[in-house]
Short mmCIF file of C-alpha atoms and ligand atoms in Angstrom, two decimals:
data_model
loop_
_atom_site.label_atom_id
_atom_site.label_comp_id
_atom_site.label_asym_id
_atom_site.label_seq_id
_atom_site.Cartn_x
_atom_site.Cartn_y
_atom_site.Cartn_z
CA MET G 1 -5.50 0.63 -29.95
CA ILE G 2 -6.10 -1.39 -26.79
CA GLY G 3 -3.68 -4.07 -25.63
CA PHE G 4 -3.68 -6.30 -22.58
CA GLU G 5 -0.33 -7.94 -23.18
CA LEU G 6 2.66 -7.19 -21.00
CA SER G 7 5.92 -6.26 -22.70
CA GLU G 8 8.78 -8.78 -22.63
CA GLU G 9 10.46 -6.70 -19.91
CA GLN G 10 7.29 -6.69 -17.85
CA GLN G 11 6.85 -10.44 -18.26
CA ALA G 12 10.43 -10.96 -17.09
CA LEU G 13 9.85 -8.59 -14.15
CA ARG G 14 6.75 -10.57 -13.20
CA GLU G 15 8.67 -13.85 -13.34
CA ARG G 16 11.41 -12.46 -11.08
CA ALA G 17 8.91 -11.06 -8.59
CA ARG G 18 6.93 -14.31 -8.65
CA ALA G 19 10.04 -16.37 -7.98
CA PHE G 20 10.98 -14.12 -5.04
CA ALA G 21 7.43 -14.26 -3.64
CA GLN G 22 7.17 -18.04 -3.98
CA ASP G 23 10.69 -19.01 -2.96
CA VAL G 24 11.51 -16.44 -0.27
CA ILE G 25 8.38 -14.68 0.97
CA ALA G 26 5.67 -17.36 1.03
CA PRO G 27 7.65 -20.01 2.94
CA GLN G 28 8.25 -17.54 5.79
CA ALA G 29 4.85 -15.86 5.80
CA ALA G 30 3.18 -18.01 8.48
CA ALA G 31 6.11 -17.66 10.90
CA PHE G 32 6.19 -13.86 10.60
CA ASP G 33 2.41 -13.75 10.94
CA GLU G 34 2.64 -15.73 14.15
CA SER G 35 5.50 -13.74 15.68
CA GLY G 36 4.55 -10.30 14.37
CA GLU G 37 8.26 -9.72 13.77
CA TYR G 38 9.37 -7.15 11.22
CA PRO G 39 10.79 -8.97 8.16
CA MET G 40 14.00 -6.93 7.95
CA GLU G 41 16.09 -9.51 6.07
CA ILE G 42 13.34 -10.06 3.50
CA LEU G 43 13.05 -6.32 2.98
CA LYS G 44 16.81 -6.09 2.46
CA LYS G 45 16.63 -8.87 -0.10
CA SER G 46 13.73 -7.18 -1.87
CA PHE G 47 15.77 -3.96 -1.99
CA GLU G 48 18.73 -5.83 -3.51
CA LEU G 49 16.44 -7.32 -6.14
CA GLY G 50 15.02 -3.90 -7.03
CA PHE G 51 11.51 -4.47 -5.62
CA MET G 52 11.80 -1.94 -2.80
CA ASN G 53 12.12 1.81 -3.42
CA ASP G 54 11.45 0.80 -7.01
CA ASN G 55 9.61 4.01 -7.87
CA ILE G 56 12.87 5.99 -7.64
CA PRO G 57 13.64 7.19 -11.18
CA ALA G 58 16.70 5.81 -12.94
CA GLU G 59 18.32 9.28 -13.02
CA TYR G 60 18.59 9.08 -9.21
CA GLY G 61 19.93 5.54 -9.30
CA GLY G 62 16.64 3.70 -8.75
CA PRO G 63 14.91 0.98 -10.78
CA GLY G 64 12.57 3.64 -12.20
CA HIS G 65 9.57 1.35 -12.26
CA SER G 66 6.45 2.74 -13.86
CA CYS G 67 3.13 2.52 -12.06
CA MET G 68 2.26 -0.53 -14.21
CA ASP G 69 5.58 -2.19 -13.31
CA LEU G 70 4.83 -1.52 -9.67
CA ALA G 71 1.40 -3.11 -10.05
CA ILE G 72 2.93 -6.18 -11.66
CA VAL G 73 5.50 -6.60 -8.88
CA THR G 74 3.05 -5.88 -6.05
CA GLU G 75 0.52 -8.44 -7.28
CA GLU G 76 3.22 -11.08 -6.97
CA LEU G 77 4.43 -9.90 -3.56
CA GLY G 78 0.83 -9.75 -2.34
CA ALA G 79 0.35 -13.36 -3.38
CA GLY G 80 3.38 -14.27 -1.27
CA CYS G 81 2.47 -12.36 1.91
CA MET G 82 0.45 -9.15 1.99
CA GLY G 83 2.02 -8.06 5.28
CA MET G 84 5.48 -8.15 3.75
CA ALA G 85 4.15 -6.55 0.56
CA THR G 86 2.76 -3.70 2.68
CA SER G 87 6.16 -3.19 4.34
CA ILE G 88 7.77 -3.01 0.90
CA MET G 89 5.04 -0.82 -0.60
CA ALA G 90 5.02 1.60 2.33
CA ASN G 91 8.51 2.73 1.34
CA ALA G 92 7.32 3.58 -2.15
CA LEU G 93 4.35 5.38 -0.59
CA ALA G 94 6.66 7.51 1.56
CA LEU G 95 8.99 8.30 -1.33
CA THR G 96 6.22 9.18 -3.79
CA PRO G 97 5.79 12.76 -2.50
CA ILE G 98 9.51 13.31 -3.13
CA VAL G 99 9.32 11.68 -6.59
CA LEU G 100 6.29 13.81 -7.53
CA PHE G 101 7.00 17.10 -5.76
CA GLY G 102 10.61 17.12 -4.58
CA ASN G 103 12.94 19.77 -5.99
CA GLU G 104 16.22 18.74 -7.56
CA GLU G 105 18.18 19.18 -4.34
CA GLN G 106 15.71 17.07 -2.34
CA LYS G 107 15.70 14.34 -4.99
CA GLN G 108 19.50 14.27 -5.17
CA LYS G 109 19.70 14.01 -1.41
CA TYR G 110 16.90 11.62 -0.49
CA LEU G 111 16.02 9.61 -3.60
CA ALA G 112 19.66 9.01 -4.47
CA ARG G 113 20.33 7.90 -0.90
CA CYS G 114 17.32 5.54 -0.83
CA ALA G 115 18.36 4.08 -4.19
CA LYS G 116 21.90 3.45 -3.01
CA GLU G 117 21.48 2.40 0.61
CA PHE G 118 18.81 0.22 2.16
CA THR G 119 16.75 2.97 3.84
CA ILE G 120 13.33 2.68 5.39
CA ALA G 121 10.82 5.49 5.03
CA ALA G 122 7.36 6.19 6.48
CA PHE G 123 4.41 8.25 5.30
CA CYS G 124 2.86 10.14 8.23
CA LEU G 125 -0.57 11.53 7.48
CA THR G 126 -3.01 9.80 9.86
CA GLU G 127 -3.55 10.97 13.44
CA ARG G 128 -5.72 9.58 16.23
CA GLU G 129 -8.36 12.26 15.61
CA ALA G 130 -7.71 12.69 11.90
CA GLY G 131 -8.08 9.54 9.82
CA SER G 132 -10.51 9.78 6.90
CA ASP G 133 -10.67 13.51 7.63
CA ALA G 134 -6.94 14.12 7.26
CA ALA G 135 -7.41 17.88 7.24
CA ALA G 136 -8.47 17.74 10.91
CA ALA G 137 -4.82 17.14 11.81
CA LYS G 138 -3.44 18.51 15.06
CA THR G 139 0.19 18.31 14.06
CA PHE G 140 1.43 21.83 13.45
CA ALA G 141 4.45 23.28 11.67
CA VAL G 142 5.44 26.83 12.55
CA ARG G 143 8.07 28.77 10.63
CA ASP G 144 10.97 29.96 12.79
CA GLY G 145 13.84 31.57 10.90
CA ASP G 146 15.31 29.03 8.48
CA ASP G 147 13.42 26.16 10.07
CA TYR G 148 9.94 24.86 10.63
CA VAL G 149 9.17 23.58 14.11
CA ILE G 150 6.87 20.55 14.13
CA ASN G 151 4.72 19.50 17.09
CA GLY G 152 2.16 16.72 17.17
CA SER G 153 1.70 12.98 16.82
CA LYS G 154 0.92 10.66 13.96
CA CYS G 155 -0.32 7.07 14.19
CA PHE G 156 -0.52 3.93 12.08
CA SER G 157 2.70 5.03 10.34
CA THR G 158 3.75 1.93 8.44
CA ASN G 159 7.47 1.13 8.77
CA GLY G 160 7.71 4.00 11.28
CA GLY G 161 9.48 1.95 13.95
CA TYR G 162 12.40 1.30 11.60
CA ALA G 163 12.36 4.40 9.40
CA ASP G 164 15.17 6.92 8.97
CA ILE G 165 13.09 9.22 6.80
CA PHE G 166 9.53 10.42 7.42
CA VAL G 167 7.29 12.40 5.11
CA VAL G 168 5.12 14.36 7.51
CA PHE G 169 1.99 16.40 6.91
CA ALA G 170 1.34 19.32 9.27
CA LEU G 171 -0.91 22.36 9.43
CA ALA G 172 0.10 25.98 9.90
CA ASP G 173 -3.35 27.15 11.00
CA LYS G 174 -6.10 24.95 12.38
CA ASP G 175 -8.84 27.28 11.13
CA LYS G 176 -7.55 27.06 7.58
CA GLY G 177 -7.38 23.23 7.74
CA ALA G 178 -6.32 21.55 4.47
CA ARG G 179 -5.45 24.92 2.91
CA SER G 180 -2.67 25.37 5.45
CA MET G 181 -1.26 21.85 5.25
CA SER G 182 2.37 21.43 4.21
CA ALA G 183 4.49 18.33 3.63
CA PHE G 184 8.02 17.94 5.02
CA ILE G 185 10.85 15.46 4.72
CA VAL G 186 12.00 14.77 8.27
CA GLU G 187 15.01 12.75 9.35
CA LYS G 188 14.80 10.47 12.37
CA ASP G 189 17.85 12.06 14.01
CA TRP G 190 16.18 15.44 14.22
CA GLY G 191 14.31 14.33 17.34
CA VAL G 192 11.53 12.10 16.03
CA LYS G 193 10.24 9.81 18.81
CA ILE G 194 8.62 6.47 18.18
CA GLY G 195 5.65 5.45 20.30
CA LYS G 196 3.40 2.45 20.66
CA ALA G 197 3.35 -0.21 17.97
CA GLU G 198 -0.01 -1.65 16.86
CA ASN G 199 -0.81 -5.29 17.60
CA LYS G 200 -2.90 -6.18 14.59
CA MET G 201 -5.41 -8.73 13.36
CA GLY G 202 -3.58 -9.31 10.09
CA GLN G 203 -0.65 -8.23 7.95
CA ARG G 204 1.41 -8.82 11.05
CA ALA G 205 4.65 -8.75 9.09
CA SER G 206 4.21 -5.00 8.81
CA ASN G 207 4.95 -2.39 11.46
CA GLN G 208 2.67 0.52 12.41
CA VAL G 209 3.60 2.94 15.15
CA GLU G 210 2.79 6.26 16.71
CA VAL G 211 5.33 8.90 15.72
CA HIS G 212 5.80 11.90 18.00
CA PHE G 213 7.21 15.31 17.13
CA GLU G 214 8.12 17.59 20.01
CA ASP G 215 9.71 20.80 18.79
CA VAL G 216 11.34 18.95 15.92
CA ARG G 217 13.23 21.50 13.83
CA VAL G 218 13.14 20.85 10.10
CA PRO G 219 15.19 23.02 7.74
CA ALA G 220 12.93 25.04 5.43
CA CYS G 221 14.68 23.43 2.46
CA ASN G 222 12.91 20.19 3.44
CA LEU G 223 9.48 21.63 2.69
CA LEU G 224 7.97 19.72 -0.24
CA GLU G 225 6.27 21.72 -2.99
CA ARG G 226 5.16 24.99 -1.42
CA GLU G 227 3.74 26.02 1.93
CA GLY G 228 0.03 25.23 2.06
CA LYS G 229 0.21 22.65 -0.75
CA GLY G 230 0.56 19.60 1.51
CA PHE G 231 -3.00 18.38 1.01
CA ARG G 232 -2.46 18.34 -2.73
CA VAL G 233 0.80 16.42 -2.19
CA ALA G 234 -1.05 13.85 -0.06
CA LEU G 235 -3.91 13.39 -2.52
CA ALA G 236 -1.65 13.07 -5.56
CA THR G 237 0.50 10.56 -3.67
CA LEU G 238 -2.52 8.48 -2.69
CA ASP G 239 -3.84 8.53 -6.27
CA LYS G 240 -0.63 6.79 -7.33
CA ALA G 241 -0.19 4.54 -4.31
CA ARG G 242 -3.73 3.16 -4.48
CA VAL G 243 -2.80 1.37 -7.71
CA GLY G 244 -0.17 -0.58 -5.76
CA THR G 245 -2.63 -1.35 -2.98
CA ALA G 246 -5.14 -2.60 -5.53
CA ALA G 247 -2.47 -4.78 -7.12
CA GLY G 248 -1.55 -6.27 -3.74
CA ALA G 249 -5.23 -7.05 -3.16
CA VAL G 250 -5.39 -8.80 -6.55
CA GLY G 251 -2.36 -10.92 -5.62
CA LEU G 252 -3.79 -11.76 -2.22
CA ALA G 253 -7.13 -12.79 -3.77
CA ARG G 254 -5.35 -14.80 -6.47
CA ARG G 255 -3.43 -16.73 -3.84
CA ALA G 256 -6.67 -17.55 -1.99
CA MET G 257 -8.27 -18.72 -5.23
CA VAL G 258 -5.33 -21.00 -6.07
CA GLU G 259 -5.41 -22.48 -2.57
CA ALA G 260 -9.17 -23.04 -2.91
CA VAL G 261 -8.86 -24.69 -6.33
CA ASN G 262 -6.19 -27.09 -5.06
CA TYR G 263 -8.15 -27.93 -1.95
CA ALA G 264 -11.41 -28.46 -3.88
CA ARG G 265 -9.60 -30.95 -6.13
CA GLU G 266 -8.02 -32.86 -3.27
CA ARG G 267 -10.64 -32.92 -0.54
CA HIS G 268 -13.23 -35.69 -0.88
CA GLN G 269 -16.69 -35.71 0.66
CA PHE G 270 -19.64 -37.88 -0.41
CA ASP G 271 -17.12 -40.05 -2.33
CA GLN G 272 -16.08 -37.31 -4.70
CA PRO G 273 -13.82 -34.24 -4.74
CA LEU G 274 -15.44 -31.04 -3.46
CA ALA G 275 -14.73 -29.65 -6.94
CA MET G 276 -17.42 -31.91 -8.43
CA ASN G 277 -20.14 -29.90 -6.68
CA GLN G 278 -21.59 -27.14 -8.79
CA ALA G 279 -21.97 -24.93 -5.71
CA ILE G 280 -18.19 -25.07 -5.24
CA GLN G 281 -17.53 -24.58 -8.95
CA PHE G 282 -19.67 -21.44 -8.95
CA LYS G 283 -17.71 -20.04 -6.03
CA LEU G 284 -14.44 -20.65 -7.89
CA ALA G 285 -15.82 -19.16 -11.11
CA ASP G 286 -16.96 -16.03 -9.25
CA MET G 287 -13.51 -15.70 -7.69
CA ALA G 288 -11.81 -15.92 -11.09
CA MET G 289 -14.17 -13.39 -12.68
CA LYS G 290 -13.81 -10.86 -9.90
CA ILE G 291 -10.03 -11.17 -9.72
CA GLU G 292 -9.72 -10.65 -13.46
CA ALA G 293 -11.97 -7.57 -13.30
CA ALA G 294 -9.98 -6.18 -10.35
CA ARG G 295 -6.71 -6.70 -12.22
CA LEU G 296 -8.01 -4.95 -15.32
CA LEU G 297 -9.17 -1.95 -13.28
CA THR G 298 -5.78 -1.86 -11.58
CA TRP G 299 -3.87 -2.00 -14.84
CA GLN G 300 -6.10 0.69 -16.32
CA ALA G 301 -5.36 3.03 -13.40
CA GLY G 302 -1.63 2.20 -13.60
CA TRP G 303 -1.55 2.76 -17.34
CA MET G 304 -3.33 6.11 -16.99
CA ALA G 305 -0.86 7.21 -14.31
CA ASP G 306 2.02 6.30 -16.61
CA GLN G 307 0.47 8.35 -19.43
CA GLY G 308 0.35 11.35 -17.09
CA MET G 309 -3.45 11.27 -17.16
CA ARG G 310 -5.59 12.27 -14.22
CA GLN G 311 -6.68 8.97 -12.64
CA SER G 312 -8.16 9.80 -9.24
CA LYS G 313 -11.41 8.08 -10.16
CA GLN G 314 -9.75 5.03 -11.70
CA SER G 315 -7.35 4.65 -8.75
CA ALA G 316 -10.31 4.76 -6.39
CA PHE G 317 -12.20 2.23 -8.59
CA SER G 318 -9.26 -0.15 -8.46
CA LYS G 319 -8.46 0.21 -4.75
CA CYS G 320 -12.09 -0.12 -3.73
CA PHE G 321 -13.03 -2.94 -6.09
CA ALA G 322 -9.86 -4.98 -5.60
CA GLY G 323 -10.02 -4.55 -1.81
CA ASP G 324 -13.61 -5.80 -1.74
CA VAL G 325 -12.71 -8.67 -4.08
CA ALA G 326 -9.85 -9.69 -1.77
CA MET G 327 -12.24 -9.77 1.19
CA GLU G 328 -14.91 -11.72 -0.69
CA VAL G 329 -12.53 -14.21 -2.27
CA THR G 330 -10.62 -14.95 0.92
CA THR G 331 -13.89 -15.38 2.85
CA GLU G 332 -15.15 -17.85 0.23
CA ALA G 333 -11.79 -19.63 0.28
CA VAL G 334 -12.18 -20.18 4.01
CA GLN G 335 -15.69 -21.52 3.31
CA ILE G 336 -14.37 -24.00 0.74
CA PHE G 337 -11.79 -25.23 3.25
CA GLY G 338 -14.59 -25.75 5.80
CA GLY G 339 -13.31 -26.36 9.34
CA ASN G 340 -9.76 -26.53 8.06
CA GLY G 341 -10.21 -23.03 6.67
CA TYR G 342 -10.65 -21.79 10.22
CA SER G 343 -7.50 -23.51 11.40
CA LYS G 344 -4.05 -21.97 11.42
CA GLU G 345 -2.77 -25.28 10.01
CA TYR G 346 -4.02 -24.07 6.63
CA PRO G 347 -3.10 -20.84 4.84
CA VAL G 348 -6.47 -19.29 4.10
CA GLU G 349 -7.43 -17.87 7.51
CA LYS G 350 -4.34 -15.64 7.35
CA LEU G 351 -5.31 -14.50 3.88
CA MET G 352 -8.75 -13.52 5.15
CA ARG G 353 -7.30 -11.56 8.07
CA ASP G 354 -4.80 -9.88 5.76
CA ALA G 355 -7.55 -9.00 3.27
CA LYS G 356 -9.54 -6.93 5.78
CA LEU G 357 -6.88 -4.25 5.80
CA MET G 358 -7.25 -3.78 2.04
CA GLN G 359 -10.66 -2.23 2.78
CA ILE G 360 -9.25 0.16 5.39
CA TYR G 361 -5.84 1.67 4.67
CA GLU G 362 -4.94 4.25 2.03
CA GLY G 363 -8.49 5.55 2.40
CA THR G 364 -11.33 3.26 3.42
CA GLN G 365 -13.77 1.84 0.86
CA GLU G 366 -16.28 4.50 1.93
CA ILE G 367 -13.75 7.23 1.22
CA GLN G 368 -12.98 5.69 -2.20
CA ARG G 369 -16.68 5.91 -2.98
CA LEU G 370 -16.66 9.56 -1.88
CA VAL G 371 -13.70 10.22 -4.21
CA ILE G 372 -15.55 8.55 -7.10
CA ALA G 373 -18.81 10.39 -6.41
CA ARG G 374 -17.03 13.75 -6.10
CA GLU G 375 -15.25 13.18 -9.40
CA MET G 376 -18.62 12.43 -11.00
CA LEU G 377 -20.69 15.14 -9.36
CA PHE G 378 -18.31 18.07 -9.04
CA LYS G 379 -15.48 17.50 -11.54
CA GLY G 380 -17.56 16.53 -14.57
CA ASN G 381 -15.79 13.15 -14.68
CA VAL G 382 -18.94 11.10 -15.20
CA THR G 383 -18.28 8.68 -18.04
C1 FAD W 1 -2.35 -1.43 9.22
C2 FAD W 1 -2.55 0.01 8.86
C3 FAD W 1 -1.56 0.68 8.15
C4 FAD W 1 -1.69 2.04 7.90
N1 FAD W 1 -0.64 2.72 7.32
C5 FAD W 1 -0.69 4.08 7.27
C6 FAD W 1 0.47 4.83 6.87
O1 FAD W 1 1.51 4.28 6.51
N2 FAD W 1 0.39 6.18 6.93
C7 FAD W 1 -0.74 6.85 7.29
O2 FAD W 1 -0.74 8.06 7.30
N3 FAD W 1 -1.85 6.16 7.65
C8 FAD W 1 -1.86 4.80 7.66
N4 FAD W 1 -2.96 4.08 8.06
C9 FAD W 1 -4.16 4.81 8.45
C10 FAD W 1 -5.34 4.56 7.52
O3 FAD W 1 -5.14 5.17 6.30
C11 FAD W 1 -6.60 5.00 8.26
O4 FAD W 1 -6.85 4.03 9.27
C12 FAD W 1 -7.80 5.15 7.36
O5 FAD W 1 -7.61 6.21 6.47
C13 FAD W 1 -9.10 5.35 8.12
O6 FAD W 1 -8.97 6.31 9.12
P1 FAD W 1 -9.46 5.96 10.61
O7 FAD W 1 -8.85 4.66 10.98
O8 FAD W 1 -9.23 7.12 11.48
O9 FAD W 1 -11.02 5.70 10.46
P2 FAD W 1 -12.18 6.81 10.60
O10 FAD W 1 -11.86 7.96 9.72
O11 FAD W 1 -12.46 7.05 12.01
O12 FAD W 1 -13.40 6.02 9.96
C14 FAD W 1 -14.16 5.05 10.68
C15 FAD W 1 -15.24 4.52 9.74
O13 FAD W 1 -16.11 5.60 9.34
C16 FAD W 1 -16.13 5.69 7.92
N5 FAD W 1 -16.22 7.10 7.52
C17 FAD W 1 -15.44 8.13 7.92
N6 FAD W 1 -15.80 9.26 7.31
C18 FAD W 1 -16.84 8.94 6.49
C19 FAD W 1 -17.66 9.67 5.57
N7 FAD W 1 -17.47 10.98 5.36
N8 FAD W 1 -18.63 9.01 4.90
C20 FAD W 1 -18.81 7.68 5.11
N9 FAD W 1 -18.08 6.94 5.93
C21 FAD W 1 -17.10 7.55 6.62
C22 FAD W 1 -14.83 5.07 7.46
O14 FAD W 1 -14.90 4.62 6.12
C23 FAD W 1 -14.66 3.92 8.45
O15 FAD W 1 -15.44 2.84 8.04
C24 FAD W 1 -2.87 2.72 8.29
C25 FAD W 1 -3.89 2.03 8.94
C26 FAD W 1 -3.74 0.70 9.23
C27 FAD W 1 -4.84 -0.01 9.98
#
């Protein structure tokens, strides 16, 4: 049986997230975009409301949101401000390796803490010379007695400037590449140093920094999964997290569409509303169609994740398609606003800048296509 209806609980969750996005996030979005300030108070509020760290299972004190729940919430937050949604989502991204691969002791220590106290976490995979090719990392972890000693630098670590907990991917042997990658939970106080923050085109209410590790000693008990399984941890984490990214892109695109519909109704040229022109109507119809398709792909991937099904291909479908839809829809929204669309007096130029990132982070659109093609060609996952 196929159903597209949300449960009563999910509808209520959506209403709560929508109210938070509309009443708290959206009114402050332009100011945070302008200043590039980190929205700490909004993050705290989102934690109190159960929208941050929401993938922590109930048995560790968290909201225990399913992947579908997360998609529902993130669509709403993305419609409010994608930069803030990214800050909120990045915590779930960093905690996912612990949710999926942490042992009981690690979960009791870190998930329970992040459920109880407002704690910021960062996911540290990317390096200056290792982006799409994450296995080319130059951050190394060497076993020394009961510890691992980590040396190297990460970049673009979202939330990194404010994080207390870092999930860090490091190699044991550069010749073995991905096969020697391991994942570690690292606490800030163990000597993690924060470097330069990025000054970005969009999503300016999120923080990305370089993170440096110089002889940082990490107790061996903070190794996630097993030595050499870090690449698997990263890929499984991204499979899940991409559903949230796709949902944020859907919300961002939806917001642009709503702005465009309102503007097309109100703005008059040639003695009639813009909306009376078929060329404008077709743009709006295309937006609606694409957003609906992106949402359905996102929900499918979320549903599959919740059923415990392998959904690498569907997660890549949703992230790639929804990211492209967000870019297309926001660009067309700017077009419908004309000159005003290019002005910071109106909301759509920010949406367009924010949308560009949806095609880049958590694996670029090209990498999503590689994931899809590999599933089809080498894993027999064709239909
Ligand atoms: C705002 C922001 C937040 C981020 N947050 C995080 C985070 O929290 N944690 C983290 O670890 N990382 C994070 N990232 C890093 C992000 O995931 C990478 O930027 C992304 O994976 C691309 O890597 P790169 O920038 O090195 O691009 P490159 O890998 O250098 O790619 C450059 C271009 O070449 C293309 N390309 C590369 N390889 C291929 C190929 N084989 N075939 C076809 N095309 C290819 C890419 O698609 C891209 O268009 C963030 C990035 C940004 C901008």
